[in-house]
Amino acid sequence: MNTLFDKIWDKHVVQNVPDGPTQLYIDRLYCHEVTSPQAFAGMRERGLKCFRPDHIYCMPDHNTPTHDQDKPIEDPIGRTQVETLAKNAKDFGLRHFGMGQKDNGIIHVVGPEKGLSLPGMTIVCGDSHTSTHGAVGAVAFGIGTSEVEMVLASQCILQQKPKSMRINIEGKLGKGVTAKDVALYLMSQLTTSGATGYFVEYAGQVVRDMTMEGRLTLCNLSIEMGARGGFVAPDEKTFEYIKGREYAPKGADWDKAVAYWKTLKSGDDAVFDKELTFQAADIEPRVTYGTNPGMGIGITERIPTIDTIPSAGVESYKKSLQYMGFEAGQSLLGTPVDYVFLGACTNGRIEDFRAFASIVKGRRKADHVIAWLVPGSWLVDAQIRQEGIDKILTEAGFEIRQPGCSACLAMNDDKIPAGKLSVSTSNRNFEGRQGPGARTVLASPLVAAAAAVTGVITDPRTLMN
Amino acid sequence: MKQKFNIITSTCIPLPLENVDTDQIIPARFLKATTREESFFGENLFRDWRYDKENQPKQDFVFNKPDFKEAPREGVHQILVAGKNFGSGSSREHAAWAIAGYGFRVVISSFFADIHKNNELNNFVLPVVVSEAFLAELFQSIAANPQMQVEVNVPEQKVTNLATGRSEHFELNGYKKYCLMNALDDIDFLLENTDKIEDWENVNK
């Protein structure tokens, strides 16, 4: 009751269907090429037009190659999917940020950085990491393709109202501990289903102190503990981040918007269905050892032994370690690394590149490591060059690729070969996620950088001043 | 595919693993299709668990075992029984298309991930949530006799293990039940309500 989630949700209720779901109005629909074609096809079959085309933005990101974006995509099926999105946007009168254009990038990086995702909005996309946009104080969540079609057709969606949870993280993060580590820690504490059925509000000193980029990373990973979405109440930092961005309100509209946004917080009397508090002091840089993001440890810890696993989970645990080629009780420090991936909607922002560069500066990429550094958008790419980060990276033996989802889910050419170990700043370590047979260790940009320069899993704190 | 639900009685395929994510149900490389051909997705359901690199069936995966390899048809293998937190991870509806395309009409688990659960419902696959105890007993019943059947009664919202006679009530809201029993989808409903949407816009813009 009287939570920020209630305030935003309730404001968007068109009607509550008797003995059924809520019909919720959606302020922003983002479409990418993978989960939208069947929705547009359904619209054509029903002979429908988009109900509110000006609320909808399209951009390809999953199939996008990270090189030669000025040339056609080599994979004909991927190319068809990207071209289908462009055609659908044109036919239905929707804004489209095409591949290679300066507006393009990963949808969850572009939305906030262009000021399209704003506090108090309801935002959906056929992508589970839509929760990212919650960082600006929006109710943002991933949906399926049938639901994309609902929004195309009616600008509404039918949903059961989730329960509310507040997660407080108190204290100050230690050296080398980032928003990514906080999220990986929460997943290991809650498991990948611990927040299923809930919308999470992140609060506490750590979240207040966190940069907007950090909040975007934290909210991005809400789905990995099962939550439909996660958000942070907007504050001065939020307004500062949004101000002046291309699609943000301007002039008198800005003042009016900020006045409203300032009301967007949970009441002092707010009652959450669940409230949890964690301490920053308990969080160190983290790595995952298994095949779901909840299977993680502090970088100095050891993989849990089988006697600590609940019986119904033993089969999955064994399958996981077998796939990863790790032993129960083992430390991951010193494990040789084949690939390093910096990027994705999780860690493809400017701050992530700054963090990565802070470790590699004055060092060299380990010869045997293949590193893919993929900015989340062309805007991030421009900022990397503006700040001179590209020079630091190049001098250390790295190259910067072109923006897209890339090796996070390997729908383009960026596939980790079978059996190879990847330290990745992405969001999922599922079997085959980065390519059939690929083995993924999820980590922060600092841990990824430390692995890239030493060639083994390394505590980044040992490389920091 | 829109199809009406009433009572389904069928043998099951057991998958006693927890946290089965949608990347396993349908790997990303099969998401490049631009059409909704369920047969294509069904053929690639659990692709990397079902087939090796040479596209040969992996004999240790349940779908390829003699007791379970028969394709679903009326009364046979129309129910998938899976461990806790089924369908976690990616929102890809292709996972639901694959499950429907293979021929499953019901998935029974003690816990479903939110987005995937909605995706199943939107594709006329019924997710049935049962207790941990019911699920554990059901896995045992199938292990003891792969021919045992389960009855899923949608009008009464009741699921029964016909080997042991144990029954449980399952949740399904009245709206969705009506849709499933009459093969109606949410877009049919939303299109009937555009006046309410415009009313909301007039108040809130």
XYZ file of C-alpha atoms in Angstrom:
670
model
C 0.000 0.000 0.000
C 1.152 3.489 -0.946
C 4.379 2.268 -2.484
C 5.833 4.033 -5.499
C 4.988 0.933 -7.500
C 1.324 1.266 -6.457
C 1.304 4.950 -7.407
C 2.613 4.390 -10.929
C 0.630 1.204 -11.541
C -2.652 2.561 -10.197
C -2.371 5.730 -12.291
C -2.174 3.565 -15.430
C -5.135 1.305 -14.711
C -7.714 1.557 -17.492
C -9.911 -1.018 -15.802
C -9.712 -4.000 -13.501
C -11.303 -6.934 -15.290
C -13.704 -8.714 -12.887
C -12.073 -11.932 -11.586
C -9.244 -11.240 -13.986
C -6.202 -9.134 -14.762
C -5.707 -5.376 -14.895
C -5.903 -3.543 -18.185
C -2.848 -1.302 -17.925
C -2.045 1.690 -20.140
C 1.479 1.646 -21.565
C 3.383 4.901 -22.140
C 6.247 3.424 -24.117
C 6.628 0.282 -26.223
C 10.085 -0.573 -27.532
C 10.375 -3.169 -30.306
C 13.476 -5.041 -31.387
C 13.761 -7.351 -34.367
C 13.619 -10.732 -32.607
C 10.403 -10.632 -30.604
C 8.275 -8.352 -32.781
C 7.844 -9.844 -36.299
C 5.110 -12.293 -35.277
C 3.286 -9.478 -33.453
C 3.276 -7.303 -36.574
C 2.210 -10.318 -38.631
C -0.695 -10.816 -36.228
C -1.678 -7.165 -36.670
C -1.751 -7.643 -40.441
C -3.811 -10.815 -40.156
C -6.370 -8.958 -38.061
C -6.248 -5.918 -40.353
C -5.255 -3.587 -37.511
C -3.309 -0.329 -37.322
C -1.229 0.691 -34.299
C -3.489 2.388 -31.762
C -0.866 4.982 -30.666
C 2.104 4.860 -33.053
C 3.803 7.885 -31.432
C 4.298 5.845 -28.225
C 6.315 3.154 -30.003
C 10.038 3.057 -30.926
C 11.804 0.333 -32.911
C 15.455 -0.586 -33.203
C 17.356 -3.724 -34.143
C 20.059 -4.815 -31.694
C 20.192 -8.622 -31.268
C 21.345 -9.620 -34.772
C 23.527 -6.575 -35.293
C 27.111 -7.465 -36.245
C 29.767 -5.626 -34.234
C 31.837 -4.824 -37.314
C 31.124 -3.378 -40.776
C 27.626 -2.192 -39.923
C 27.695 -0.103 -43.085
C 27.548 -3.340 -45.077
C 24.601 -5.772 -45.285
C 24.469 -8.467 -42.570
C 26.146 -11.606 -43.923
C 23.755 -14.057 -42.243
C 20.692 -13.998 -44.557
C 18.201 -14.996 -41.853
C 19.447 -12.358 -39.426
C 19.402 -9.815 -42.229
C 15.793 -10.676 -43.045
C 14.809 -10.181 -39.429
C 16.460 -6.746 -39.266
C 14.920 -5.729 -42.603
C 11.522 -6.996 -41.444
C 11.631 -4.621 -38.474
C 12.446 -1.687 -40.763
C 9.555 -2.610 -43.050
C 7.146 -3.089 -40.162
C 8.103 0.289 -38.686
C 7.537 1.936 -42.060
C 4.230 0.181 -42.750
C 2.842 0.933 -39.294
C 4.216 4.501 -39.089
C 6.646 3.943 -36.209
C 9.950 5.630 -35.350
C 12.850 3.356 -36.306
C 16.524 3.726 -35.344
C 18.183 1.576 -37.998
C 21.413 -0.381 -37.748
C 24.502 1.807 -38.121
C 22.583 5.072 -37.541
C 23.843 7.305 -34.738
C 20.558 6.691 -32.888
C 21.047 2.929 -32.809
C 22.289 0.688 -30.044
C 20.923 -1.779 -27.548
C 17.344 -0.746 -26.879
C 17.869 -0.724 -23.096
C 20.885 1.532 -23.427
C 19.317 3.869 -25.983
C 15.952 4.391 -24.227
C 17.361 6.062 -21.102
C 20.233 7.887 -22.817
C 17.883 9.563 -25.314
C 15.450 10.636 -22.616
C 12.732 8.357 -24.012
C 12.384 6.494 -20.705
C 11.154 8.893 -18.044
C 10.100 8.741 -14.391
C 6.531 7.608 -13.728
C 6.128 5.901 -17.098
C 4.961 2.380 -17.841
C 7.427 0.861 -20.309
C 7.370 -2.551 -21.993
C 9.391 -4.416 -24.602
C 9.506 -8.005 -25.774
C 12.660 -8.524 -23.773
C 13.124 -9.538 -20.166
C 15.807 -6.909 -19.550
C 13.273 -4.109 -20.035
C 13.544 -3.829 -16.252
C 16.664 -1.699 -16.970
C 14.500 1.373 -17.575
C 13.304 1.162 -13.963
C 16.486 3.014 -13.024
C 14.854 6.305 -14.048
C 11.882 5.615 -11.766
C 9.607 3.900 -14.281
C 7.580 0.701 -14.076
C 9.295 -1.233 -16.858
C 8.976 -4.933 -17.614
C 9.543 -7.565 -20.262
C 6.663 -9.152 -22.154
C 6.049 -11.878 -24.732
C 5.274 -11.401 -28.394
C 1.505 -11.861 -27.975
C 1.664 -9.058 -25.431
C 3.663 -6.893 -27.852
C 0.776 -7.370 -30.253
C -1.690 -6.320 -27.533
C 0.194 -3.060 -27.053
C 0.528 -2.437 -30.788
C -3.227 -2.929 -31.103
C -4.463 -1.095 -28.027
C -1.530 0.602 -26.192
C -2.646 -1.569 -23.276
C -1.710 -4.876 -21.758
C -3.586 -7.299 -19.527
C -1.523 -8.188 -16.445
C -1.989 -9.427 -12.935
C -0.675 -6.776 -10.576
C 2.596 -8.087 -9.094
C 3.343 -7.948 -5.393
C 5.775 -5.330 -4.123
C 9.154 -5.860 -2.521
C 11.673 -3.357 -1.216
C 15.318 -4.288 -1.091
C 17.478 -1.980 1.010
C 21.219 -2.086 0.633
C 22.852 -0.142 3.421
C 26.362 1.100 4.051
C 29.119 1.892 1.568
C 30.465 -0.387 -1.141
C 34.080 -1.392 -0.688
C 36.935 -0.977 -3.139
C 36.348 -2.731 -6.454
C 32.696 -3.520 -5.667
C 30.251 -2.322 -8.333
C 26.499 -2.309 -9.008
C 27.021 -5.577 -10.917
C 28.443 -7.222 -7.797
C 25.495 -5.965 -5.755
C 23.082 -7.539 -8.258
C 25.026 -10.830 -8.423
C 25.045 -10.893 -4.629
C 21.268 -10.336 -4.456
C 20.666 -13.173 -6.959
C 22.778 -15.574 -4.949
C 20.873 -14.633 -1.798
C 17.390 -14.752 -3.339
C 18.053 -17.411 -6.032
C 16.793 -16.947 -9.591
C 13.187 -17.359 -8.458
C 13.295 -15.524 -5.122
C 11.610 -12.404 -6.445
C 9.251 -14.071 -8.949
C 5.822 -12.468 -8.721
C 7.257 -9.229 -7.340
C 8.215 -5.787 -8.509
C 11.275 -4.585 -6.604
C 12.063 -1.105 -5.343
C 15.784 -0.736 -4.643
C 16.575 1.603 -1.768
C 19.096 2.319 0.956
C 22.328 4.262 1.068
C 24.138 2.166 -1.546
C 21.388 2.831 -4.093
C 21.184 6.523 -3.227
C 24.952 6.809 -3.681
C 24.911 4.829 -6.918
C 25.392 6.610 -10.259
C 22.626 6.388 -12.856
C 24.734 3.909 -14.836
C 25.022 1.764 -11.715
C 21.273 1.912 -11.138
C 20.672 0.905 -14.757
C 22.885 -2.156 -14.208
C 21.147 -3.038 -10.941
C 17.629 -2.698 -12.381
C 18.669 -4.561 -15.541
C 19.370 -7.687 -13.495
C 16.069 -7.700 -11.575
C 14.740 -10.436 -13.857
C 17.659 -12.694 -12.917
C 16.189 -13.103 -9.448
C 12.792 -13.657 -11.023
C 11.375 -10.161 -10.464
C 9.274 -8.793 -13.252
C 10.960 -5.459 -12.808
C 12.949 -3.308 -10.442
C 13.218 0.431 -10.056
C 14.738 3.251 -8.068
C 12.677 6.247 -6.928
C 13.761 9.271 -8.969
C 15.947 11.854 -7.213
C 18.132 14.841 -8.138
C 20.632 12.453 -9.731
C 17.868 11.138 -11.993
C 16.734 14.607 -13.027
C 20.331 15.670 -13.691
C 20.811 12.566 -15.871
C 17.660 13.182 -17.916
C 17.952 16.958 -18.318
C 18.861 18.051 -21.834
C 18.577 14.589 -23.371
C 17.109 14.543 -26.856
C 13.549 13.453 -26.049
C 13.368 14.804 -22.480
C 10.824 17.556 -21.792
C 12.151 21.079 -22.347
C 11.422 24.554 -20.932
C 8.132 24.909 -19.060
C 7.351 21.243 -19.738
C 10.562 20.299 -17.942
C 9.637 22.252 -14.811
C 6.168 20.738 -14.795
C 7.604 17.251 -15.277
C 10.148 17.611 -12.468
C 7.469 18.895 -10.112
C 5.501 15.707 -10.793
C 8.540 13.431 -10.673
C 9.385 14.762 -7.199
C 6.145 13.242 -5.928
C 7.241 9.794 -7.115
C 8.371 8.063 -3.958
C 6.988 5.493 -1.599
C 5.096 7.004 1.322
C 6.578 6.851 4.823
C 3.633 4.606 5.646
C 4.172 2.387 2.575
C 3.585 -1.322 3.187
C 5.484 -3.806 1.019
C 4.519 -7.432 0.609
C 8.144 -8.211 1.391
C 11.070 -6.127 2.602
C 14.699 -7.249 2.758
C 17.828 -5.474 3.913
C 21.412 -6.303 3.000
C 24.735 -4.796 4.050
C 27.290 -3.441 1.578
C 30.081 -4.744 3.809
C 29.048 -8.334 2.959
C 29.585 -7.813 -0.784
C 32.912 -8.318 -2.552
C 33.672 -8.525 -6.284
C 31.797 -11.576 -7.536
C 31.880 -14.333 -10.125
C 29.416 -17.061 -11.096
C 30.413 -20.725 -11.203
C 27.254 -22.413 -12.519
C 24.663 -22.189 -15.256
C 22.218 -19.755 -13.764
C 23.023 -16.262 -12.492
C 22.111 -17.154 -8.911
C 25.006 -19.615 -8.773
C 27.623 -17.078 -7.743
C 30.300 -16.550 -5.098
C 32.543 -13.791 -3.831
C 35.744 -13.899 -5.858
C 37.757 -15.103 -2.840
C 35.177 -17.773 -1.911
C 34.937 -21.410 -2.987
C 32.202 -23.196 -4.966
C 29.647 -24.618 -2.501
C 29.880 -28.331 -1.755
C 27.009 -30.659 -2.584
C 25.925 -31.165 1.048
C 24.791 -27.509 1.091
C 22.376 -27.993 -1.853
C 18.664 -28.792 -1.182
C 17.791 -32.295 -2.465
C 15.415 -31.230 -5.263
C 18.215 -29.053 -6.664
C 21.001 -31.653 -6.621
C 20.451 -32.889 -10.196
C 20.545 -29.340 -11.585
C 23.622 -28.507 -9.485
C 25.548 -31.571 -10.706
C 24.543 -30.924 -14.321
C 25.711 -27.341 -13.909
C 29.180 -28.116 -12.540
C 29.656 -30.850 -15.105
C 28.831 -28.399 -17.887
C 31.184 -25.759 -16.478
C 33.985 -28.237 -15.798
C 34.364 -27.012 -12.210
C 34.650 -29.002 -8.980
C 32.665 -28.492 -5.804
C 34.784 -26.679 -3.216
C 37.108 -25.187 -5.839
C 38.276 -21.532 -5.877
C 37.991 -19.831 -9.270
C 40.985 -17.548 -8.727
C 43.704 -18.429 -11.214
C 41.359 -20.242 -13.624
C 42.589 -19.656 -17.203
C 40.300 -17.476 -19.315
C 39.860 -17.734 -23.096
C 37.464 -14.874 -23.840
C 36.456 -11.603 -22.204
C 33.257 -9.788 -23.145
C 32.564 -6.205 -22.060
C 29.159 -4.960 -23.124
C 25.419 -5.831 -23.197
C 22.470 -3.912 -21.743
C 23.950 -4.871 -18.374
C 27.415 -3.300 -18.663
C 27.726 -1.549 -22.027
C 27.589 2.041 -20.753
C 30.263 4.714 -20.480
C 30.952 4.050 -16.823
C 31.621 0.385 -17.603
C 34.199 1.356 -20.207
C 35.781 3.800 -17.763
C 36.009 1.036 -15.154
C 37.503 -1.441 -17.620
C 40.033 1.169 -18.792
C 41.026 2.007 -15.207
C 42.376 -1.545 -14.805
C 43.972 -2.025 -18.215
C 45.666 1.404 -18.270
C 49.414 0.874 -18.456
C 48.979 -2.910 -18.798
C 48.673 -5.254 -21.778
C 45.974 -7.687 -22.816
C 47.117 -11.247 -22.100
C 48.190 -12.748 -25.435
C 45.919 -15.809 -25.325
C 42.769 -13.886 -24.364
C 40.329 -12.823 -27.069
C 38.512 -9.703 -25.881
C 35.323 -8.269 -27.326
C 34.603 -4.737 -26.151
C 31.195 -3.704 -27.420
C 29.656 -0.306 -26.547
C 25.937 -0.370 -25.820
C 25.176 2.362 -28.343
C 26.752 4.757 -30.816
C 26.343 7.491 -28.198
C 28.449 5.451 -25.760
C 30.956 4.877 -28.554
C 31.187 8.622 -29.179
C 31.704 9.308 -25.490
C 34.464 6.666 -25.279
C 36.333 8.514 -28.011
C 35.598 11.938 -26.574
C 37.067 10.935 -23.206
C 40.123 9.329 -24.781
C 39.256 5.897 -23.381
C 39.738 4.435 -26.838
C 43.422 5.386 -26.712
C 43.957 3.681 -23.344
C 42.282 0.544 -24.634
C 44.129 0.532 -27.944
C 47.503 1.036 -26.257
C 46.741 -1.962 -24.045
C 46.063 -4.118 -27.109
C 42.254 -3.962 -27.209
C 39.930 -2.900 -30.005
C 36.469 -1.412 -29.708
C 33.745 -3.042 -31.754
C 30.469 -1.578 -33.015
C 27.332 -1.448 -30.826
C 24.800 -4.244 -30.335
C 23.815 -7.108 -28.017
C 26.713 -9.182 -29.380
C 28.069 -12.089 -27.322
C 25.468 -11.689 -24.586
C 23.280 -14.110 -26.486
C 25.355 -14.704 -29.593
C 22.653 -14.158 -32.191
C 25.208 -12.385 -34.373
C 28.695 -13.724 -35.253
C 30.106 -13.118 -31.778
C 29.880 -16.688 -30.511
C 32.173 -18.152 -27.866
C 33.374 -21.553 -29.204
C 32.339 -24.770 -27.437
C 34.308 -25.496 -24.287
C 35.924 -22.061 -24.079
C 35.688 -20.083 -20.855
C 34.370 -16.554 -21.093
C 34.436 -13.915 -18.379
C 31.479 -11.818 -19.381
C 29.830 -8.631 -18.152
C 26.512 -9.813 -19.593
C 23.530 -11.121 -17.650
C 23.150 -14.867 -18.197
C 25.438 -17.855 -17.838
C 22.876 -20.391 -19.086
C 24.156 -23.422 -20.992
C 24.997 -22.355 -24.539
C 23.963 -18.761 -23.969
C 27.130 -17.319 -25.528
C 27.315 -20.047 -28.173
C 26.683 -23.823 -28.094
C 28.957 -25.373 -25.461
C 30.370 -22.009 -24.306
C 31.128 -21.668 -20.586
C 30.285 -18.307 -19.041
C 31.460 -16.675 -15.835
C 29.450 -13.529 -15.116
C 31.318 -10.644 -13.547
C 31.714 -6.863 -13.373
C 33.746 -4.792 -15.848
C 36.556 -4.597 -13.247
C 36.743 -8.390 -12.897
C 36.526 -8.745 -16.697
C 39.399 -6.279 -17.135
C 41.518 -8.049 -14.519
C 40.924 -11.346 -16.364
C 41.764 -9.754 -19.712
C 45.168 -8.456 -18.597
C 46.228 -11.396 -16.413
C 44.680 -14.164 -18.536
C 43.197 -15.819 -15.449
C 40.364 -15.047 -13.038
C 41.876 -12.395 -10.782
C 40.653 -10.279 -7.902
C 40.641 -6.776 -9.446
C 41.467 -5.238 -6.069
C 45.001 -6.611 -6.437
C 45.418 -4.431 -9.536
C 43.906 -1.255 -8.087
C 45.759 1.522 -6.288
C -2.884 -21.913 -31.652
C -6.307 -21.070 -30.295
C -7.978 -24.229 -29.023
C -10.689 -24.897 -26.467
C -9.883 -26.429 -23.092
C -12.028 -28.751 -21.052
C -10.684 -31.976 -19.528
C -7.333 -33.374 -20.650
C -6.330 -36.886 -19.606
C -2.901 -37.956 -20.753
C 0.392 -39.657 -19.990
C 3.278 -37.324 -19.144
C 6.897 -36.607 -19.967
C 8.964 -35.945 -16.820
C 11.755 -33.363 -16.649
C 12.796 -33.350 -12.982
C 15.258 -30.466 -13.287
C 14.926 -27.109 -11.546
C 15.381 -23.662 -13.133
C 14.886 -24.844 -16.719
C 15.469 -21.566 -18.567
C 13.989 -20.523 -21.898
C 17.449 -20.583 -23.514
C 17.321 -24.388 -23.032
C 13.697 -24.653 -24.160
C 14.625 -22.928 -27.416
C 18.222 -21.746 -27.994
C 18.758 -18.225 -29.376
C 19.842 -19.383 -32.830
C 16.253 -20.502 -33.498
C 14.855 -17.056 -32.761
C 15.630 -15.668 -36.187
C 12.339 -16.788 -37.694
C 9.890 -14.058 -38.634
C 6.837 -16.320 -38.655
C 5.074 -18.263 -35.940
C 5.321 -21.761 -37.393
C 4.896 -23.857 -34.301
C 6.102 -27.021 -36.039
C 9.520 -25.406 -36.645
C 9.842 -24.373 -33.014
C 8.471 -27.729 -31.818
C 11.143 -29.608 -33.757
C 13.767 -27.558 -31.953
C 12.305 -27.777 -28.451
C 15.185 -28.502 -26.017
C 17.374 -28.747 -29.105
C 20.772 -28.922 -27.386
C 19.548 -31.390 -24.757
C 17.805 -33.566 -27.349
C 20.451 -33.667 -30.089
C 24.245 -33.731 -30.205
C 26.455 -31.681 -32.511
C 25.900 -34.189 -35.340
C 22.126 -33.808 -34.868
C 21.862 -37.338 -33.468
C 19.397 -37.874 -30.596
C 21.079 -37.939 -27.176
C 19.854 -41.224 -25.712
C 20.080 -40.061 -22.095
C 17.609 -37.199 -22.595
C 14.092 -38.118 -21.547
C 12.452 -37.182 -24.862
C 14.581 -39.832 -26.596
C 14.034 -42.658 -24.121
C 11.859 -45.562 -25.338
C 9.092 -44.857 -22.817
C 8.761 -41.210 -23.770
C 9.844 -40.780 -27.364
C 6.389 -41.168 -28.902
C 5.183 -37.770 -30.134
C 2.203 -36.306 -28.246
C -1.286 -37.163 -29.454
C -4.683 -37.412 -27.773
C -4.078 -39.000 -24.353
C -0.365 -39.527 -24.904
C 2.462 -37.274 -23.720
C 0.354 -34.113 -23.829
C 1.590 -33.104 -20.376
C 5.120 -31.960 -19.521
C 6.024 -32.260 -15.836
C 8.972 -30.046 -14.842
C 10.933 -29.035 -11.746
C 10.619 -25.764 -9.872
C 11.055 -22.381 -11.610
C 10.244 -23.554 -15.113
C 10.757 -21.035 -17.933
C 13.102 -18.634 -16.172
C 15.278 -16.138 -18.000
C 14.562 -14.708 -21.411
C 11.034 -13.503 -22.270
C 11.146 -15.222 -25.679
C 7.641 -16.433 -26.549
C 9.345 -18.813 -28.970
C 9.716 -21.079 -25.919
C 5.944 -21.309 -25.587
C 5.603 -21.822 -29.358
C 8.095 -24.690 -29.105
C 6.200 -26.333 -26.260
C 2.901 -25.933 -28.110
C 4.500 -26.995 -31.383
C 5.842 -30.206 -29.899
C 2.290 -31.050 -28.887
C 2.127 -30.302 -25.170
C -1.135 -28.830 -23.937
C -0.294 -28.662 -20.247
C 2.880 -28.021 -18.240
C 2.831 -29.020 -14.576
C 5.390 -27.566 -12.160
C 5.560 -26.297 -8.593
C 6.660 -22.863 -9.812
C 6.763 -20.960 -13.105
C 8.661 -17.844 -14.103
C 6.187 -14.980 -14.643
C 6.736 -14.022 -18.251
C 6.892 -17.578 -19.515
C 3.696 -18.463 -17.672
C 1.862 -15.655 -19.460
C 3.408 -16.720 -22.757
C 2.092 -20.272 -22.303
C -1.393 -18.999 -21.512
C -1.339 -16.709 -24.536
C -0.582 -19.754 -26.686
C -3.205 -22.027 -25.211
C -0.755 -24.123 -23.224
C -1.983 -24.398 -19.651
C 0.586 -23.929 -16.847
C -0.643 -25.853 -13.807
C 0.997 -24.941 -10.496
C 0.996 -27.759 -7.936
C 2.548 -28.172 -4.491
C 6.092 -29.494 -4.078
C 4.632 -32.645 -2.509
C 2.239 -33.253 -5.409
C 5.067 -32.716 -7.883
C 7.470 -35.067 -6.054
C 4.796 -37.785 -5.920
C 3.978 -37.282 -9.581
C 7.638 -37.757 -10.562
C 7.625 -40.978 -8.517
C 4.413 -42.196 -10.158
C 5.825 -41.615 -13.645
C 9.099 -43.350 -12.710
C 7.137 -46.349 -11.428
C 4.856 -46.481 -14.464
C 5.475 -44.289 -17.504
C 1.990 -45.183 -18.739
C 0.277 -43.561 -15.761
C -2.060 -40.700 -16.593
C -2.900 -37.310 -15.167
C -6.280 -35.633 -15.506
C -6.406 -31.863 -15.824
C -9.951 -30.640 -15.358
C -10.119 -26.976 -16.408
C -13.784 -26.282 -15.530
C -13.231 -27.582 -11.992
C -9.602 -26.319 -11.804
C -8.522 -29.709 -10.513
C -5.469 -31.814 -11.344
C -5.423 -35.524 -10.451
C -2.611 -38.068 -10.368
C -4.612 -41.070 -11.582
C -1.977 -43.513 -10.281
C -2.431 -42.428 -6.666
C -5.773 -40.653 -6.849
C -4.259 -37.547 -5.288
C -5.964 -34.337 -6.460
C -5.169 -30.676 -6.117
C -6.945 -27.442 -6.939
C -5.019 -25.112 -9.264
C -5.306 -21.354 -9.699
C -6.763 -19.824 -12.848
C -8.631 -16.533 -12.828
C -12.181 -16.455 -14.103
C -11.350 -14.268 -17.068
C -8.538 -16.515 -18.330
C -10.578 -19.647 -17.714
C -13.365 -18.243 -19.858
C -10.823 -17.385 -22.583
C -9.264 -20.867 -22.512
C -12.589 -22.694 -22.540
C -13.859 -20.577 -25.420
C -10.620 -20.161 -27.388
C -10.582 -16.366 -27.077
C -7.441 -14.292 -26.702
C -6.647 -11.007 -24.963
C -6.582 -8.948 -28.135
C -10.211 -9.869 -28.800
C -10.973 -8.442 -25.364
C -8.848 -5.295 -25.682
C -10.326 -4.365 -29.037
C -13.773 -4.394 -27.490
C -12.585 -1.865 -24.900
C -11.025 0.957 -26.903
C -13.579 3.457 -25.568
C -12.221 2.877 -22.058
C -8.674 3.435 -23.315
C -9.652 6.755 -24.853
C -11.397 7.757 -21.632
C -8.178 7.039 -19.725
C -6.154 9.112 -22.181
C -8.549 12.046 -21.888
C -8.160 12.092 -18.119
C -4.389 11.584 -18.078
C -3.037 13.646 -20.946
